[in-house]
Coordinates of C-alpha atoms and ligand atoms in Angstrom, one line a residue:
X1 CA 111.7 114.5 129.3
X2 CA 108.1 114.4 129.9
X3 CA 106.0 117.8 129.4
X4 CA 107.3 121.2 131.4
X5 CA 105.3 124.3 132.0
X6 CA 106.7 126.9 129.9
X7 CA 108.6 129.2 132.3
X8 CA 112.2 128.2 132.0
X9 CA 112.1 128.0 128.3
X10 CA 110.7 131.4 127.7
X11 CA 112.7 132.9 130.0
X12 CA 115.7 131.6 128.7
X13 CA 114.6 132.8 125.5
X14 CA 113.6 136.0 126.2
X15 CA 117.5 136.4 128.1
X16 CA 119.0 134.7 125.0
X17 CA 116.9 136.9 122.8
X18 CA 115.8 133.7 120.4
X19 CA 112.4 132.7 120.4
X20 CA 110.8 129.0 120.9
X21 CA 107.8 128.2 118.2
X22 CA 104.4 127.0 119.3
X23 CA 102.5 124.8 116.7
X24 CA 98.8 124.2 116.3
X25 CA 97.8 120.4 116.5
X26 CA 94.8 119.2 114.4
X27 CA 95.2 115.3 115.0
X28 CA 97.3 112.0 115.4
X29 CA 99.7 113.3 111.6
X30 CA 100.2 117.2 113.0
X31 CA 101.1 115.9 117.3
X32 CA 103.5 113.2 115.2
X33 CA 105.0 116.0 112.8
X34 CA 105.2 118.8 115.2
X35 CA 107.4 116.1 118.4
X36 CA 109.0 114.6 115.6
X37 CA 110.4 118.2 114.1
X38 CA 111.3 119.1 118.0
X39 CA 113.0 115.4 118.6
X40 CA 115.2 115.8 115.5
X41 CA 116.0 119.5 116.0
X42 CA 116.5 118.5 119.8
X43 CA 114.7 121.4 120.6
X44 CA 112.1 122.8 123.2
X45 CA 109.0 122.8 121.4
X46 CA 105.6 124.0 122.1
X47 CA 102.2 122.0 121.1
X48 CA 98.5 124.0 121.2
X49 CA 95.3 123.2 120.9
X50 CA 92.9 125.9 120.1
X51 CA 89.1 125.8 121.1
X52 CA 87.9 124.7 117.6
X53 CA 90.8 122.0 117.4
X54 CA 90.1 120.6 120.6
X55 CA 86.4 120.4 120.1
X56 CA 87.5 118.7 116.8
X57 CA 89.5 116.0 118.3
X58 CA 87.1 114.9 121.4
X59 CA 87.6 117.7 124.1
X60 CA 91.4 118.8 126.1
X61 CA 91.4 115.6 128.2
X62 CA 91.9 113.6 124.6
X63 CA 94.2 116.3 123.7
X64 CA 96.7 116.1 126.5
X65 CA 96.2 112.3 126.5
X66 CA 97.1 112.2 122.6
X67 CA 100.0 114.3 123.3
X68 CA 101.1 112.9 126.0
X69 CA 101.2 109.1 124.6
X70 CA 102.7 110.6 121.7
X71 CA 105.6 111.8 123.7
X72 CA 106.2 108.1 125.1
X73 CA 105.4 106.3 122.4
X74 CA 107.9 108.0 119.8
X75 CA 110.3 108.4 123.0
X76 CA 110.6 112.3 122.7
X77 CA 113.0 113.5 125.6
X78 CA 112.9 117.1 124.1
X79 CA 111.1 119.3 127.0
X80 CA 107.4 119.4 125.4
X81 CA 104.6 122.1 126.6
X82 CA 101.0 121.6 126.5
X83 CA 99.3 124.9 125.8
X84 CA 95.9 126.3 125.1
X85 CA 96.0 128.8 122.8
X86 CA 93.5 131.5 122.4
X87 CA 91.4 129.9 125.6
X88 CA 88.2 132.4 127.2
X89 CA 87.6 132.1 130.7
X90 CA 86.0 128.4 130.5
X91 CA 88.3 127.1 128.0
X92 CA 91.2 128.6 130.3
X93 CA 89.8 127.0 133.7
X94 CA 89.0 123.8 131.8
X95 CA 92.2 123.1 130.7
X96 CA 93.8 124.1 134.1
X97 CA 91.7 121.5 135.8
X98 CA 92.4 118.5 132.8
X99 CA 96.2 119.0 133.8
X100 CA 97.6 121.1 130.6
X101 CA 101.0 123.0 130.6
X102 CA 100.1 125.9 129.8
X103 CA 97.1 128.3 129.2
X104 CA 96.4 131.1 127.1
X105 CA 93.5 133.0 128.8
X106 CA 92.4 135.8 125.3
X107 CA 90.3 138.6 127.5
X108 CA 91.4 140.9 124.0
X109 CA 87.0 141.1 123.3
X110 CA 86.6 142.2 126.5
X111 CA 86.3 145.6 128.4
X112 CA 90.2 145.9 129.6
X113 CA 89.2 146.0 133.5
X114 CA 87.0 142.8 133.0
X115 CA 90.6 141.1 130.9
X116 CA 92.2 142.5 134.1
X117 CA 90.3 140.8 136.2
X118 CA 89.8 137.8 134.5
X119 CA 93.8 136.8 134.0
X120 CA 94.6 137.5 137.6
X121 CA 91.7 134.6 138.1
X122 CA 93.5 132.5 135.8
X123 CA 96.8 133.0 136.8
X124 CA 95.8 132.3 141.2
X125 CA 94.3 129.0 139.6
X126 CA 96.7 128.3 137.1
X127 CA 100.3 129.1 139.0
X128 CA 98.7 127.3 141.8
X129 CA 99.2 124.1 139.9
X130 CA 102.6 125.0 138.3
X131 CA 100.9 125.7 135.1
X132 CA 101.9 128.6 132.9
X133 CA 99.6 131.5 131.8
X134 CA 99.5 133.8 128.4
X135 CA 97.8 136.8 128.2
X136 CA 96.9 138.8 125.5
X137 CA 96.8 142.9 125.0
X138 CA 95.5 144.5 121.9
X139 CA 94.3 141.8 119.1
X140 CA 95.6 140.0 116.5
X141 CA 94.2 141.1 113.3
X142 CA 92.0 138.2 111.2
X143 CA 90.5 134.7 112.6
X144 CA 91.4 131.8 113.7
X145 CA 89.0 128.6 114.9
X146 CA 86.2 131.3 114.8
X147 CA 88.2 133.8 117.4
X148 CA 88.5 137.3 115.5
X149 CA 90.3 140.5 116.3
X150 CA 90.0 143.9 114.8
X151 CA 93.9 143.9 115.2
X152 CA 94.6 146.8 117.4
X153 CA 98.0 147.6 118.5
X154 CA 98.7 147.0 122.2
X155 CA 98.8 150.2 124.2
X156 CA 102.0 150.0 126.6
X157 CA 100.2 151.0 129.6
X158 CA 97.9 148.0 129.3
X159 CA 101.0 145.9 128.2
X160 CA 102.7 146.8 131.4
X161 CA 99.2 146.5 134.0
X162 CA 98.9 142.8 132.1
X163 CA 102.3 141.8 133.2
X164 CA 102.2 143.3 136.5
X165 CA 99.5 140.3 137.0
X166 CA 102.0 138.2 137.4
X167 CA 101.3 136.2 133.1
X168 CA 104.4 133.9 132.5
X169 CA 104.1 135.3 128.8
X170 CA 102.3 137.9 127.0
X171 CA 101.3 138.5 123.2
X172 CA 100.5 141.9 122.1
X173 CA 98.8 143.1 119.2
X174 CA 101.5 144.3 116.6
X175 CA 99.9 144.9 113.6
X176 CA 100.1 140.6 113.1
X177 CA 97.6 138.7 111.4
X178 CA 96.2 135.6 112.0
X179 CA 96.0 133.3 108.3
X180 CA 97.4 134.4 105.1
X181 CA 98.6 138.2 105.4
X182 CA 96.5 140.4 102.8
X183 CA 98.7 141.7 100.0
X184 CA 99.1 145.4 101.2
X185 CA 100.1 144.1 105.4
X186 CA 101.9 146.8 106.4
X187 CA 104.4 144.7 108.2
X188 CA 104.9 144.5 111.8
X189 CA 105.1 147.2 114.1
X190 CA 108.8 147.5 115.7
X191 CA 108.1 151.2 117.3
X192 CA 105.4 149.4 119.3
X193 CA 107.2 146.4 120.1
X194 CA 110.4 148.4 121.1
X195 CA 108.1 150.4 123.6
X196 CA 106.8 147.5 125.0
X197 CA 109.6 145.2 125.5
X198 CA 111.0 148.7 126.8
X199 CA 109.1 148.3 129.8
X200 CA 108.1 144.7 130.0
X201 CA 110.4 142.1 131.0
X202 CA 108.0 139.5 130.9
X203 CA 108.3 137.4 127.2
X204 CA 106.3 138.4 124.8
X205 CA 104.2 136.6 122.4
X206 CA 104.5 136.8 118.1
X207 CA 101.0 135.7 117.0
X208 CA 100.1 135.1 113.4
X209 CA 103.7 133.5 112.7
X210 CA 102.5 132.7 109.5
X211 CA 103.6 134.3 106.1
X212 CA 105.9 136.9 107.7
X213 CA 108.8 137.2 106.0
X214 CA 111.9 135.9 107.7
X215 CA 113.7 139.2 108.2
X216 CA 110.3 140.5 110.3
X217 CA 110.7 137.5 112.2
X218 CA 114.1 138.0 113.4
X219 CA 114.2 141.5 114.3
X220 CA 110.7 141.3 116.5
X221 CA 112.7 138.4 118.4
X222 CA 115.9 140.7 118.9
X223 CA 113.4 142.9 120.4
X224 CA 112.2 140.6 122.9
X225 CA 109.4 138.3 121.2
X226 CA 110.4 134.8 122.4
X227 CA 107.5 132.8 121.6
X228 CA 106.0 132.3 118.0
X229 CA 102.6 131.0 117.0
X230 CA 102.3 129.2 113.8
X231 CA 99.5 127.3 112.7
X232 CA 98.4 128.5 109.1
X233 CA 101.6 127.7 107.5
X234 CA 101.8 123.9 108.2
X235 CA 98.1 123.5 107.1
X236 CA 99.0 125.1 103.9
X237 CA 102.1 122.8 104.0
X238 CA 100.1 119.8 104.6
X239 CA 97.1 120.7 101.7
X240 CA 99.9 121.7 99.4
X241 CA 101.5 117.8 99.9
X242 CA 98.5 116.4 99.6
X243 CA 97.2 117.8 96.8
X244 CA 100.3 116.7 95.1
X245 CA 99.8 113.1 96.3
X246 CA 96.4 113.5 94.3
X247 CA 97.2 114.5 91.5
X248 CA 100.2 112.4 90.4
X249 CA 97.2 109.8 90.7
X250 CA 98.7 107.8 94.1
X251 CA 95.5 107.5 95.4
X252 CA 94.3 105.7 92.4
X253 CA 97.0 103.2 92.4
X254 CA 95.5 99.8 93.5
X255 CA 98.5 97.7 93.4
X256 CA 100.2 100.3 95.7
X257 CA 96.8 100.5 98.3
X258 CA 97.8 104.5 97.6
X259 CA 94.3 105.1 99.1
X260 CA 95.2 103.8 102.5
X261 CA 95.4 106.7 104.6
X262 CA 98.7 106.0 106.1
X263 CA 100.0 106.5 102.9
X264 CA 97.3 109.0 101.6
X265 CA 98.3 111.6 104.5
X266 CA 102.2 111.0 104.9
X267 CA 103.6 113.4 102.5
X268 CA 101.0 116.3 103.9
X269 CA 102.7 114.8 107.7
X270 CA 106.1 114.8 106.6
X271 CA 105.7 118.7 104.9
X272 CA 104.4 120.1 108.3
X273 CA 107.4 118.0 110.1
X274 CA 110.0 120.3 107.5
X275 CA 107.9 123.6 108.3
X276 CA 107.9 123.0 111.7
X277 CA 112.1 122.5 111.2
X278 CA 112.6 125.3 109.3
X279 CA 110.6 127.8 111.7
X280 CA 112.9 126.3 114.3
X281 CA 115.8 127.3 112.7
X282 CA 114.1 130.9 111.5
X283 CA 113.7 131.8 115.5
X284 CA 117.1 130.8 116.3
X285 CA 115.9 127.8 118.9
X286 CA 119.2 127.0 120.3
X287 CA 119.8 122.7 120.4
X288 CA 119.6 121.5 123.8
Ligands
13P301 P1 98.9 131.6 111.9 O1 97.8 130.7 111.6 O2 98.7 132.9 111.2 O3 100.2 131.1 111.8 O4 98.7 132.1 113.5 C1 98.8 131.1 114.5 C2 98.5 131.7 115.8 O5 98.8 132.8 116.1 C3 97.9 130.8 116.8 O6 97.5 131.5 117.9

């Protein structure tokens, strides 16, 4: 299947009260991992590029084109969507106009009328191409790619004004962090979450997927989250594989060529391909 916007899988999450994960892409190894986890899990899968990671890799145009060739080249027919993630206003229109999936437009550092105003833009230029929208009320607590958020808990009022905007999916601040979680997190907040989903039917967005511990997980998404974000948790994955590869000495090994970096980075690429598997199986993505 080639890539979808993400409307029909979210909503059929949010109905079937699982959730569908979204994974950060770095490169070539993580867009291999992350199809390669959804193709053998034969599930809906979601592949973002933040503003930092896109920059990395040679702008969104290279981005889509990298996943997109991936797609054909490793013959995935699991429904893939391309999605921004944590996009301001340029980033947001940019990626609109390049062709992505899906955009996350992150007004959370602005004054809540201007956010308003802002992802109604987005979402006239963005539905008028078939192209999803993500919104964001409150802020995820820590940083990621050099966006930071205080971490304040969505208000249910602006919750509900976000999704009257007409956002295909919306993340609200619920005491979730992006990164590693500091040792005394206070976990998430379900009170808040509960009001929210109380009165918005739109689905709603788990940042910070990483380091939350399972049972966390699982209850926000019988609550109505129905899309996870997950990013720190492969890197960690893929480091952790690495350094392993390191020190066992492979890279030294002549004979072998254990310095060539197909075989220097596969064990970090195959250990974000497992953590991308297992989250799939923590949200409860049902095979297709
Ligand atoms: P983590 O890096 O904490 O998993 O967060 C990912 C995320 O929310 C991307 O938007």
């Amino acid at each position: 299947m080639a890539l979808v916007n993400g409307n029909e899988i979210f909503n059929k999450a949010r109905e079937g009260k699982y959730a569908v994960g979204a994974f950060n892409t770095n490169n070539l190894e993580w867009t291999r991992a992350i199809l390669g986890a959804a193709q053998e899990t034969n599930t809906p899968i979601l592949i973002q590029t933040s503003m930092g990671a896109a920059k990395y890799m040679g702008g969104y145009e290279l981005c889509l084109h990298l996943v997109q060739d991936t797609i054909k080249s490793m013959g995935i027919t699991v429904p893939v969507v391309m999605h921004l993630d944590h996009g301001n206003y340029e980033a947001a229109k940019e990626c609109i106009e390049v062709g992505y999936n899906s955009v996350m437009f992150d007004g959370h550092d602005l004054p809540f009328d201007e956010n308003l105003e802002k992802t109604k833009e987005i979402v006239k230029l963005a539905h008028a191409k078939g192209i999803s929208v993500e919104a964001e009320v409150g802020s995820i607590g820590g940083t990621e790619d050099g966006i930071t958020g205080a971490g304040e808990l969505a208000s249910v009022d602006e919750a509900k004004t976000l999704a009257a905007t007409g956002v295909d999916y919306l993340a609200c601040g619920i005491g979730n962090i992006h990164g590693v979680y500091p040792e005394n997190w206070q976990g998430l907040n379900f009170d808040r979450l509960e009001e929210i989903a109380a009165e918005v039917k739109t689905p709603l967005v788990l940042h910070g997927g990483s380091g939350i511990p399972k049972e966390q997980i699982v209850k926000a998404i019988s609550l109505g989250i129905s899309k996870v974000n997950v990013n720190t948790e492969c890197q960690l994955a893929f480091a952790k594989a690495t350094r392993e590869y390191i020190e066992a000495g492979h890279d030294e090994d002549v004979d072998a060529k254990g310095y060539d970096p197909r075989k220097l980075m596969a064990p970090g690429t195959e250990a974000i391909k497992e953590t991308v598997k297992s989250r799939i199986g923590w949200f409860g993505t049902p095979s297709l």
